[in-house]
Every structure is written in C-alpha cells, then in structure tokens.
Short mmCIF file of C-alpha atoms in Angstrom, two decimals:
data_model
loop_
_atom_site.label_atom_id
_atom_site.label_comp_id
_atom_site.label_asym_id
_atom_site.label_seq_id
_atom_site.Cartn_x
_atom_site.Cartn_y
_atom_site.Cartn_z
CA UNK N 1 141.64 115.20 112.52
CA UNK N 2 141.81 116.34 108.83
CA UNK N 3 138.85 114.77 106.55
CA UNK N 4 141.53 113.12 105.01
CA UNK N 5 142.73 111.35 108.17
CA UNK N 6 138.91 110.84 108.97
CA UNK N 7 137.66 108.55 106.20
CA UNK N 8 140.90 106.39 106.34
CA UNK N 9 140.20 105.72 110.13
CA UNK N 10 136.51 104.91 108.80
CA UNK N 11 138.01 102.41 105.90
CA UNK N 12 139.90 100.49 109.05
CA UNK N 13 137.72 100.59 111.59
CA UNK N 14 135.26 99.26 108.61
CA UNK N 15 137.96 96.44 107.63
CA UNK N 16 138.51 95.54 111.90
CA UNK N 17 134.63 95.21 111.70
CA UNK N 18 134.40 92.92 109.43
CA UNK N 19 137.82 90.95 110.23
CA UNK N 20 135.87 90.53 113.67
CA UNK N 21 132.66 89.54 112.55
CA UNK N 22 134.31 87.12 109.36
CA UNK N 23 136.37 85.64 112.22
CA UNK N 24 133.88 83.60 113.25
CA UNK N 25 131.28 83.24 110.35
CA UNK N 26 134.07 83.03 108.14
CA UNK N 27 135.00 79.80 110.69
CA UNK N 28 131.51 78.91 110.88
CA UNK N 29 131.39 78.37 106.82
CA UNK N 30 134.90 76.35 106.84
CA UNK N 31 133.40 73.85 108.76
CA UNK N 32 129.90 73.55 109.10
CA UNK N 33 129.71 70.90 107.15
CA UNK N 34 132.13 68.66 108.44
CA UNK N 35 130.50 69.64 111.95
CA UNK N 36 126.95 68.39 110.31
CA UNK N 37 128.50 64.98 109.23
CA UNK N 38 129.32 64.25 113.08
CA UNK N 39 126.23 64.95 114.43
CA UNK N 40 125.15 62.34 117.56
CA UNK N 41 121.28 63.48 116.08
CA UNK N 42 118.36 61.81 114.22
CA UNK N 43 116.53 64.60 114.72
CA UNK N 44 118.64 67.03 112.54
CA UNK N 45 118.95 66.42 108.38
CA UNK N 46 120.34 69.88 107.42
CA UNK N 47 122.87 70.20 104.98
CA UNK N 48 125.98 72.51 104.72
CA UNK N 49 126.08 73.10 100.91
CA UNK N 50 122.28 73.12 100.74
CA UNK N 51 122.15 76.18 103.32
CA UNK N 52 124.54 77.97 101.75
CA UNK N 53 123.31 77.57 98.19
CA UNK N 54 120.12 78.79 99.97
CA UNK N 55 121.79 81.77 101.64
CA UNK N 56 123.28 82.78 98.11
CA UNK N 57 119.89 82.49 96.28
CA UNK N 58 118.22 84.36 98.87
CA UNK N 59 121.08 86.98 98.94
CA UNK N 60 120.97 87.70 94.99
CA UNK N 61 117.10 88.59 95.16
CA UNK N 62 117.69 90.64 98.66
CA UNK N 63 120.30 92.87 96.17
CA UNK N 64 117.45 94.48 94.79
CA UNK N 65 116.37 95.64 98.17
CA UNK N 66 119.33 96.57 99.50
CA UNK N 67 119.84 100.06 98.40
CA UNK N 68 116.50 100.99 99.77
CA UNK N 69 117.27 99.77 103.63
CA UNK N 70 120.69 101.47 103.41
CA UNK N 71 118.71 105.37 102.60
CA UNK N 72 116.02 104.34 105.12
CA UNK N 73 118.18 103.40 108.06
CA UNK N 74 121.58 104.27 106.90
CA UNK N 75 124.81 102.29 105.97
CA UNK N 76 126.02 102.08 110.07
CA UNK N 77 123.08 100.54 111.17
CA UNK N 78 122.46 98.61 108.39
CA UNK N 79 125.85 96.73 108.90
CA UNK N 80 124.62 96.44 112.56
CA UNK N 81 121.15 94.71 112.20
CA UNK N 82 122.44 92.42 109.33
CA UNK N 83 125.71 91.31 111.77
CA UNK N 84 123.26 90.37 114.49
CA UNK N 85 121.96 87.71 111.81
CA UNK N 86 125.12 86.57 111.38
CA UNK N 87 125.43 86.12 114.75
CA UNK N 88 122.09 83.95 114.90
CA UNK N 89 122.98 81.59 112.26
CA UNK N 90 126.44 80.65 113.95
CA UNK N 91 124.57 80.55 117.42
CA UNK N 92 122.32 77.71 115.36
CA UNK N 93 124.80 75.17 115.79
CA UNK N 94 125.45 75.27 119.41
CA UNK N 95 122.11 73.29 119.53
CA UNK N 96 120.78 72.64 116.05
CA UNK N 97 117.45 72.17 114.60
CA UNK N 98 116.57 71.44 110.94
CA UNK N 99 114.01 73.92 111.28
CA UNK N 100 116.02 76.96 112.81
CA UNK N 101 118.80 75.81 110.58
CA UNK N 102 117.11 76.91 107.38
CA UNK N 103 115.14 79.52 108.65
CA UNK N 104 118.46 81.59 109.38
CA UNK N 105 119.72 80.53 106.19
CA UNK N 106 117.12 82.41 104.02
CA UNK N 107 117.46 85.29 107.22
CA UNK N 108 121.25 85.77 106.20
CA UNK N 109 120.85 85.46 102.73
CA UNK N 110 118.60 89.31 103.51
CA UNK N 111 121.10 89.98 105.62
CA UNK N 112 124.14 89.50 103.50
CA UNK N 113 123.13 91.67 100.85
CA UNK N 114 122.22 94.40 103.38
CA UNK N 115 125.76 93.99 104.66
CA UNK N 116 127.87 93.79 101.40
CA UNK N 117 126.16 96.56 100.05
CA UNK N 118 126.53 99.01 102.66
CA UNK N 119 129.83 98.07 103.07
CA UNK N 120 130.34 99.16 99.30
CA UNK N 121 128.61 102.21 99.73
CA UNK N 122 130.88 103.06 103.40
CA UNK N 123 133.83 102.46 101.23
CA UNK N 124 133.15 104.36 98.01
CA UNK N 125 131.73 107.75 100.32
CA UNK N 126 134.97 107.51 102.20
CA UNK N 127 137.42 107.19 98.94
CA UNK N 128 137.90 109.59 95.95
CA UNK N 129 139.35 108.61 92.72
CA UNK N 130 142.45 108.75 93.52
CA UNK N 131 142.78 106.79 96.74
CA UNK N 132 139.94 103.45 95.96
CA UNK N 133 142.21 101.36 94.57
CA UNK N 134 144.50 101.98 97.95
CA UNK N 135 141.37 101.78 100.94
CA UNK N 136 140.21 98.74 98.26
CA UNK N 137 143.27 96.93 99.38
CA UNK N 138 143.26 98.24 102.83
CA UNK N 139 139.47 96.93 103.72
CA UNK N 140 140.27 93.74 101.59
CA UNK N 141 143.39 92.66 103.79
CA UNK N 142 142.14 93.72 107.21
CA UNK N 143 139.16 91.38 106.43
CA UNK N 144 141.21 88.37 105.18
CA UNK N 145 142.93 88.19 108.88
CA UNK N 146 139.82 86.52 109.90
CA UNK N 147 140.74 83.56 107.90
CA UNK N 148 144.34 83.68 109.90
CA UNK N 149 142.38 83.96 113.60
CA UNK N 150 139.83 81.84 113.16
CA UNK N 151 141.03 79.14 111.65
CA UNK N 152 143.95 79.39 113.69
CA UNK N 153 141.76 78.56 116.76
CA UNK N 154 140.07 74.95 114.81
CA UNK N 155 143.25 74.17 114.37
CA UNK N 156 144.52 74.49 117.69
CA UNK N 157 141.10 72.74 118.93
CA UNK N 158 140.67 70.12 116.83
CA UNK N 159 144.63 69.15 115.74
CA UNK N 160 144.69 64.94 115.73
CA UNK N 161 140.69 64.64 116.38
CA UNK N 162 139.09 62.02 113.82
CA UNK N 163 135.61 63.40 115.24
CA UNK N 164 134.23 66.24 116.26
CA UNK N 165 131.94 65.58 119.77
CA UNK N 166 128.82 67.53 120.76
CA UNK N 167 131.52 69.04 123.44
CA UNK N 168 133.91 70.35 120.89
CA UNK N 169 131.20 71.81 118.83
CA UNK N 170 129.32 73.88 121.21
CA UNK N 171 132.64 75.35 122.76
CA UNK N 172 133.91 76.53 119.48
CA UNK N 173 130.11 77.67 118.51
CA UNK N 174 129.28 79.54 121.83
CA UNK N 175 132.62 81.48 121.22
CA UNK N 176 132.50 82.41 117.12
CA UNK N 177 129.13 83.70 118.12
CA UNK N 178 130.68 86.21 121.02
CA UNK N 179 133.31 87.36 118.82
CA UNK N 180 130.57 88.25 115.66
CA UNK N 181 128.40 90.12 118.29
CA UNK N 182 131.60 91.55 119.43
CA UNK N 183 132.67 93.25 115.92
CA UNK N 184 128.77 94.12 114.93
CA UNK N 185 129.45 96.66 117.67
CA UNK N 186 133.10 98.16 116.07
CA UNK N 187 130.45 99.54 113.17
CA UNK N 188 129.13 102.12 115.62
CA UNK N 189 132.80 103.58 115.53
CA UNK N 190 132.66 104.73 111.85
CA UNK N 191 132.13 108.88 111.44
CA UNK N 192 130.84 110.54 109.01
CA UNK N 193 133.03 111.80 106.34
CA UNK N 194 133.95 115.53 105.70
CA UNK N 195 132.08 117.15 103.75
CA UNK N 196 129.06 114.61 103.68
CA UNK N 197 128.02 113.54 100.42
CA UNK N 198 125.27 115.54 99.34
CA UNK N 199 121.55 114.04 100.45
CA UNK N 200 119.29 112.73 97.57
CA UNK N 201 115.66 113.61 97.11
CA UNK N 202 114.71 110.09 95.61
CA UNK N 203 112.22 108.45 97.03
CA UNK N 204 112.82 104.90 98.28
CA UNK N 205 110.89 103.30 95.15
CA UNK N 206 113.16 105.06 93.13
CA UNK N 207 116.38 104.07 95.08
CA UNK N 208 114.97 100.18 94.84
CA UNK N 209 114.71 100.27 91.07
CA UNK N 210 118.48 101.69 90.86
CA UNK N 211 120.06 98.39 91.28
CA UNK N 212 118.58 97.14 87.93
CA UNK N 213 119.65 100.44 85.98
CA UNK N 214 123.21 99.77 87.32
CA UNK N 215 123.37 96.89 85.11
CA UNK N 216 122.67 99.13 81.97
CA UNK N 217 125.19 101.71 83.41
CA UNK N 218 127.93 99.27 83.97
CA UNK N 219 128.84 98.34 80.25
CA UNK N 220 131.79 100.61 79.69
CA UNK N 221 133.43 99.19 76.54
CA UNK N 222 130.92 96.66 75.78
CA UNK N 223 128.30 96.04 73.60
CA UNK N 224 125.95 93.86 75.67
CA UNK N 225 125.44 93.22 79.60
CA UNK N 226 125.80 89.29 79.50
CA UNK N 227 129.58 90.01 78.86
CA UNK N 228 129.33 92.46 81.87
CA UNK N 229 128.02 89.97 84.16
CA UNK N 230 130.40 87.13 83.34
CA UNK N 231 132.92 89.87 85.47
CA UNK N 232 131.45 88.79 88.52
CA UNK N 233 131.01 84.71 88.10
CA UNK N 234 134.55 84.28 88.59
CA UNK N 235 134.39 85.14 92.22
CA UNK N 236 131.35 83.53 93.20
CA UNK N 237 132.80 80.35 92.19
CA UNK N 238 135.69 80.63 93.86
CA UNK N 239 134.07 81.53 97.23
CA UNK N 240 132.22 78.21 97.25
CA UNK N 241 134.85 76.30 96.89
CA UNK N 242 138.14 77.89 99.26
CA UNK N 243 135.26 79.10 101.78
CA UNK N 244 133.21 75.65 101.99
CA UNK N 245 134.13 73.07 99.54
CA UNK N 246 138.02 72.70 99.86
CA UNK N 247 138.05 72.33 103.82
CA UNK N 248 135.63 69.72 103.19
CA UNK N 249 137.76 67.82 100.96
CA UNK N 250 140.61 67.88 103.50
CA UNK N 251 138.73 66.71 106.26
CA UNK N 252 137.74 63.41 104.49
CA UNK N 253 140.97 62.70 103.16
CA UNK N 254 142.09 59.59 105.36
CA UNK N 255 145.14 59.04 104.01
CA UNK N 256 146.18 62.38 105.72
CA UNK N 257 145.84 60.66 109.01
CA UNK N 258 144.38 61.46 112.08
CA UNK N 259 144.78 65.15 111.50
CA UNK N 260 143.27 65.76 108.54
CA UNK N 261 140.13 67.66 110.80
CA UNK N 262 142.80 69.80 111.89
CA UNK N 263 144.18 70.75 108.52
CA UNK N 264 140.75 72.38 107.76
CA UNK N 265 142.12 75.09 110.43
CA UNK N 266 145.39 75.19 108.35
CA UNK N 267 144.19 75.77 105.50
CA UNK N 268 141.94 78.41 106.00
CA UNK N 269 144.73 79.87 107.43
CA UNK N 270 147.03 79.87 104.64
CA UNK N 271 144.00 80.74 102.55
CA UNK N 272 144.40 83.86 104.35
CA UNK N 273 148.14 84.67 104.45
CA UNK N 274 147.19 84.50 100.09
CA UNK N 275 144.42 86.76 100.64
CA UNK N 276 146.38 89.35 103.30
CA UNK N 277 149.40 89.04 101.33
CA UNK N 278 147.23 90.34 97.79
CA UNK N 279 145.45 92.92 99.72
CA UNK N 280 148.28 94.48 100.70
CA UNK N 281 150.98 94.22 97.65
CA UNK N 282 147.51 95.05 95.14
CA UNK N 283 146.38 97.18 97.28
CA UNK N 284 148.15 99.10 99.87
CA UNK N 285 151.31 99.47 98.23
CA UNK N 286 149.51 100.21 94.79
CA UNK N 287 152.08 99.48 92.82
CA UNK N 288 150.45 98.08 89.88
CA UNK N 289 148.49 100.65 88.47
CA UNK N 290 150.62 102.13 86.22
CA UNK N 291 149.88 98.98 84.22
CA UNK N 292 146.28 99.01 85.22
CA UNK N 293 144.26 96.45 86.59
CA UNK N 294 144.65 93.39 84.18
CA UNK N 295 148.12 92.49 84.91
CA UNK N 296 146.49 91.88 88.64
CA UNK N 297 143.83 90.25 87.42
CA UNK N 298 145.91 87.82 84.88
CA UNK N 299 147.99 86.87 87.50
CA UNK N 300 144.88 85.57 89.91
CA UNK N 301 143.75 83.49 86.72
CA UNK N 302 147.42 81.66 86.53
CA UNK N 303 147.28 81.30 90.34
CA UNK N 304 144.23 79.78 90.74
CA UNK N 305 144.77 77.33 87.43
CA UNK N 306 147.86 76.37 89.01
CA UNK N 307 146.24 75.62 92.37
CA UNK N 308 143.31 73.62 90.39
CA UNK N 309 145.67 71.34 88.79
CA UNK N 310 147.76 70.81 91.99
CA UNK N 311 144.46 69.95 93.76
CA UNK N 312 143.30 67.38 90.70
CA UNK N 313 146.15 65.60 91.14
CA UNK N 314 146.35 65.28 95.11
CA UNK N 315 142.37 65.30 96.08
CA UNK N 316 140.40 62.58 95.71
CA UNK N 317 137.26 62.63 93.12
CA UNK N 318 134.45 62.04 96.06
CA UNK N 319 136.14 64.13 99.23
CA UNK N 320 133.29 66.66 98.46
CA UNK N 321 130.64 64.21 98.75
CA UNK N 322 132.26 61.64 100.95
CA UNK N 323 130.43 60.66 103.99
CA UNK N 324 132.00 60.97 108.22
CA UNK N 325 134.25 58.55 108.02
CA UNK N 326 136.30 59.76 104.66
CA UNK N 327 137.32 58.38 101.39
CA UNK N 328 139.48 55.68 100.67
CA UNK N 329 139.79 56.75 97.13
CA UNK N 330 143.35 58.13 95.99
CA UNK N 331 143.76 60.77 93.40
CA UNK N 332 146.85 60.79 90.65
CA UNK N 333 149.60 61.00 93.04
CA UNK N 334 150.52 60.22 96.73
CA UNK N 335 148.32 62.91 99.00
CA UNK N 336 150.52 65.25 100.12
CA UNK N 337 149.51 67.65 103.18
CA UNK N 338 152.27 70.08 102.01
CA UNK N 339 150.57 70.24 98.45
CA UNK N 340 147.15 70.53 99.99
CA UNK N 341 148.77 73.52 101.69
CA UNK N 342 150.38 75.00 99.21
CA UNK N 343 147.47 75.32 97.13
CA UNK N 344 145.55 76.82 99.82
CA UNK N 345 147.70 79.74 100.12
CA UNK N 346 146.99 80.01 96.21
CA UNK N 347 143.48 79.73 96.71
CA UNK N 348 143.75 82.44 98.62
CA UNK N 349 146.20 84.78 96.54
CA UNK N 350 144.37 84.66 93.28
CA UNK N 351 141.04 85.10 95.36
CA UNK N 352 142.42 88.38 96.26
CA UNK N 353 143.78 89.37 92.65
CA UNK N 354 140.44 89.12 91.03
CA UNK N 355 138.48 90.73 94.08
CA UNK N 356 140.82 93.83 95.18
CA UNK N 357 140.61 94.82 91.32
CA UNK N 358 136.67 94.31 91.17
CA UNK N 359 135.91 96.37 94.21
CA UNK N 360 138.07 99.09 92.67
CA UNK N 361 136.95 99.03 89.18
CA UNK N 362 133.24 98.90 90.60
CA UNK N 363 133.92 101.62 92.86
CA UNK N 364 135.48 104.31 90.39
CA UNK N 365 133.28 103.83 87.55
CA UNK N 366 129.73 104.42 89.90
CA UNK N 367 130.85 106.13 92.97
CA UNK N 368 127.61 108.55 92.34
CA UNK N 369 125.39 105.19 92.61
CA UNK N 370 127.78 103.14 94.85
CA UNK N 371 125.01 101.12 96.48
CA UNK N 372 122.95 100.16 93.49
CA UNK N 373 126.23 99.37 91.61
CA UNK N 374 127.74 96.97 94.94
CA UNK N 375 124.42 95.62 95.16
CA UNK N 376 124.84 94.27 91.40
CA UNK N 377 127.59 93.29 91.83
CA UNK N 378 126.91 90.91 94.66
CA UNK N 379 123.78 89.72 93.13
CA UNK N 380 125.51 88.13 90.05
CA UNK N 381 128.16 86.83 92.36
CA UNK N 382 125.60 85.09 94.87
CA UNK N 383 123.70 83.81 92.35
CA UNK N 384 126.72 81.91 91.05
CA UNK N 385 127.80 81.27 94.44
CA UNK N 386 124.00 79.55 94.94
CA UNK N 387 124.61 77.45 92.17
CA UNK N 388 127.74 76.34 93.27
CA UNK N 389 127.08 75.42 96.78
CA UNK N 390 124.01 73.51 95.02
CA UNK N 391 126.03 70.98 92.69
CA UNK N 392 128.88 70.56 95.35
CA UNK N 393 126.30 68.07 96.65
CA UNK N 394 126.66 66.43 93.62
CA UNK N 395 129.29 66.43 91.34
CA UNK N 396 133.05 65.14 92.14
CA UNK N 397 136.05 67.18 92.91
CA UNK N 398 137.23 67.22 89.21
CA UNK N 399 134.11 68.50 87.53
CA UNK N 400 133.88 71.33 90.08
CA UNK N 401 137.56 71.95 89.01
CA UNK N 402 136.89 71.91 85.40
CA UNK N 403 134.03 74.60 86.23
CA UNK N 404 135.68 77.05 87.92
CA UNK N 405 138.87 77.06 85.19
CA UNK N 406 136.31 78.07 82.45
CA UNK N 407 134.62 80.33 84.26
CA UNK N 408 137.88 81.81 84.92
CA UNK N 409 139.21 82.20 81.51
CA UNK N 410 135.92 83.77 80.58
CA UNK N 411 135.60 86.11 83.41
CA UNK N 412 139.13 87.09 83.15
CA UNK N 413 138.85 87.67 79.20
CA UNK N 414 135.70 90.25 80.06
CA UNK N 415 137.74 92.04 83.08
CA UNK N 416 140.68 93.13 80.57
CA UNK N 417 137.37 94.01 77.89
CA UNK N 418 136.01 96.25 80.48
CA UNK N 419 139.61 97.70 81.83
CA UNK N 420 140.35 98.75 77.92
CA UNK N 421 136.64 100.69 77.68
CA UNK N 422 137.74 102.48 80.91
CA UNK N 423 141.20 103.24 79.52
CA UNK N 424 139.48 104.01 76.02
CA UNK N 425 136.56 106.44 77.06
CA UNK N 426 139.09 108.16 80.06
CA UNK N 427 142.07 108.55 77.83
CA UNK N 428 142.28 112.75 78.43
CA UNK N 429 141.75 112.38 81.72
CA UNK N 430 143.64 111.99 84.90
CA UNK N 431 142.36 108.20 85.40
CA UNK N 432 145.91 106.33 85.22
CA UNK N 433 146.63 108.95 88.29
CA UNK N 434 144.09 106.35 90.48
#
C-alpha cells in the first residue's frame, strides 16, 4: 500500500473508532439525564448536567497534561486507555451509585482530553497541507454516524414509553457499554504513517509546558489571545446543548404525547444526518475552499440562529429544568414534533460548519505542535462546555438560547479575523491550494 493509501486507511479506521465508541457514549450523554429523573432510588442524587459540567472542568485542566501522556505512551494507546474510561462511566448506570457516578465523571474528564488530543495529533501526522481540510471532513462524518446508530436504537426501545423502568435502562446500558469496549479495540488497527514524523528530543516537562505556548503561537492576524480564544466558545456551547440539553427538553414536553421519550432517539438522529451531511459536503467533497473557510463558517452561524429561534418559539421556557413528569407550560406557538425535528437536523448542520473548519484551520497552522495546539483547543472549548452544563441546571430554555446566539456572532466574527491573517501572512504561497 502506497503511504498515501496508508494514512487515509489510518484517518478511517480512526473515524470507525470513534463512530463506535461515540455510539454509545454519544447515547449515553443524550439521555442520561432523562434516565436519572426515572430513577426507582433514594439512594442515588446524581445529576446529569452537574456530571458533565464536572467532566468538562476536569477535561480543560487535563489539556495541559495531555501532550505529555501522548509522547510517553503514544497516540494508539492513549486513545485505548482513555476509551476504557468511557466505557466505565456508561457501565455506571447499569447499577448507579452517587459515589461511582462522580468519581468517573472527574475520571473521563482525564480521559477526554487524553482522547481528543491524540486524536488531533493521529489526524494532523497522517494529513499534509494539502489534504486536512479533506481527512478533517472524512474523520468528522464517520464520527457523526454514531448519532444516526445510537439514537436510532432509543428510539426503537423506548418509542411510546412515558417512563423509563430499571429493565429498560440496564438493557440499553449493558449494551452501549459492549459496543464502546468494542471500538476502543478498532484503535489498535491504525499504522504508522510513511515516513514517520521525525522523533523529538524534548523532554516530557518540556512537551507539558507546550500547550500554554500554543496559545501565544495561535494568534495569526490578531493582536491579542482573548480574541483567539473566543474561536473556540462557539462550539463548546453548542455541544451542551444538541448533545445534553435539547433531548432533555423533548423528553419533558407533554404536549408531544406519549412519545416524546422516544423523540430524544429521533432527534439525535437527525442531529446526525446535519452533522454527516456537513462532514461530507465541507469536507470530503472540499468544495468550498476556493472561498476559504468563512463562507462555511457563516453559514453554521445562520443555521444555528435559525434553529434557535425555531426552538424559542416551539420549546417551553422550563423543559430544561422540568422535573419526570414534564411541563405543562406552552411556548409561543402550538408544539410541533416536525419543528422540534427540523431544528435538530440544524443543530446538527451548523455544528458541523463551525467544527470541520476549526479542526482544519487548527491543524494547518500547527501541524509541527499538533498535540499542544488540539489540546488548546479543547481546553477553551471544555471549559465553556463546563459552564454550560453548569447553568442548564438553572436558567430557562430562552436564556440559554440568547447565550449561545451571542456567543455565536462573536466567535464567528473572530473565525473570519483569524481566516484573513492566514490569507494575509500566506498570500505568496500555495495555501489556497489546501
């Protein structure tokens, strides 16, 4: 096989990996907290926002750690170990304890950022300039079928259920958790590249403190790093809310009926036909970047205002705080399931817009410090993400809205600031050619 053919089999095989793994803790963080409202348990008083705001906290520290496992133990195993913790945390809820509960929460959080970064670093040793935007696409749309699988299967299992029984839960538990362990063991399938990127001599103290120079390295265009970092709020916002918050909402919406359990499923389907769909037209097809990255990027701001405002007017104020039994509250107009849908496939679009673009900006601009640069980038968005799942305890639906649309506008306005310093300082060279 040429080295060519090589590292593209390495981006798939990555993207299967991950589709297999996200599958089910992908699932898992759909619906763990509608699962937690039914408990039949006194003895359990966990939280689903409050473990993932903890796993986000705990993953933006763990960022500046992460380069440092990935040169001890590599970038295969390092995927490897951290999916087993996946693993654990969805095996939690076959028979929870408050204790366990949040114990693998701050475990993941390491976990995660082990993960995430390696996976940057897999994809950026396996690209070259001229082919990251296409494997960025290819990676980001094999992943997003793990929305389509696994919340095809909640659907199927829980279509016209009002409650979800100790039964129901531990059968869909016991199998998310074999089909994680199941894609932590695809990983081992990824070769090395051809030629192998040449070793460093830096010691692992050295390698540690490059995730905090990556923030003074990524400011292409721009005069001061808070601008930089508002690039990566954007996302973390969104991920709280079309990976936890919004499935939530549905599933105490009564006036949806007695299937409203089962449109969390949906949804997260949909979610990913929006997130497949972007991968692949961004991506794979790469048809954009003669107009460079912003167009992309503009478009997943539009998207995802549009989907806001459809969801202000159809969502009730307290579905993300309402309790088991759902809110009788009604929102501007008549809920509609076919609106709730519809803006869950645009969830899922502009999700992919703003991400497929990040990963390949990030990518080209510090593929000779991949990890350190991945790892920052994943530390501002888990941080964000931590603060999310934190208030979604909290505030109502249309406050969380109003958050995430000027977050957007400003995170959007910095993308196109840092895309015209790349253009700018690149002008003579061959980088429209990527």
């Amino acid at each position: 096989m040429s080295p060519e053919g090589k590292t593209l089999l390495n981006i798939i095989i990555l993207g299967l990996g991950f589709m297999v793994m996200f599958t089910a803790f992908g699932t898992c963080g759909n619906i763990e907290q509608t699962v937690i409202k039914s408990f039949n348990s006194t003895e359990f008083h966990g939280s689903g926002y409050t473990s993932m705001a903890i796993i986000y906290a705990v993953f933006s520290a763990s960022n500046l750690i992460a380069p440092s496992v990935i040169a001890v133990i590599g970038p295969q195993l390092s995927l490897f170990f951290s999916g087993l913790v996946y693993s654990g945390y969805i095996a939690v809820f076959i028979h929870p304890y408050t204790s366990s509960f949040y114990t693998l929460s701050v475990l993941l959080g390491i976990a995660a950022a082990v993960l995430w970064t390696a996976q940057g670093n897999l994809l950026t040793i396996n690209s070259k300039d001229s082919t990251i935007g296409r494997n960025s696409g290819i990676f980001w749309a094999l992943m997003q079928f793990s929305l389509f699988f696994g919340n095809l299967y909640i659907f199927v299992a829980w279509r016209g259920k009002s409650h979800i029984t100790d039964k129901d839960r531990q059968t869909v538990f016991i199998t998310l958790t074999v089909i994680s362990l199941v894609g932590n063991f695809l990983f081992f399938l990824i070769q090395r590249p051809d030629p192998e990127p040449a070793p460093t001599d830096a010691s692992e103290s050295l390698l540690c403190s490059q995730a905090f120079e990556a923030f003074s390295k990524f400011k292409i265009g721009l005069n001061c790093n808070g601008e930089t970092m508002l690039l990566h709020v954007c996302p973390g916002l969104e991920l709280t809310f079309y990976s936890g918050v919004y499935g939530t909402c549905l599933g105490a919406m009564t006036q949806f009926g007695h299937d409203a359990k089962g449109l969390i499923g949906l949804s997260g389907i949909l979610i990913g036909v929006g997130e497949i769909l972007g991968g692949g037209v961004f991506g794979i097809l790469d048809k954009c970047n003669r107009f460079g990255r912003n167009p992309v990027v503009f478009l997943g701001l539009v998207t995802h205002i549009v989907a806001f405002y459809l969801i202000f007017l159809n969502i009730a104020s307290d579905a993300p705080v309402a309790p088991e039994e759902g809110t009788q509250l009604q929102a501007f107009i008549q809920p509609s399931v076919t609106v709730a849908l519809i803006c869950s496939f645009l969830l899922g679009l502009g999700d992919s817009c703003f991400n497929t673009q990040l990963i390949s900006i990030v990518g080209f601009l510090f593929r000779d410090d991949s990890a350190s640069a991945f790892a920052v980038f994943k530390f501002v968005q888990s941080i964000t993400a931590a603060v999310a799942f934190f208030y979604s305890n909290y505030l109502l639906l249309h406050w969380q809205l109003l958050i995430m649309v000027l977050m957007g506008f400003l995170g959007t306005i910095t993308f196109f600031v840092v895309e015209w310093g790349v253009i700018s300082s690149r002008r003579d060279s061959d980088y429209d050619s990527i």
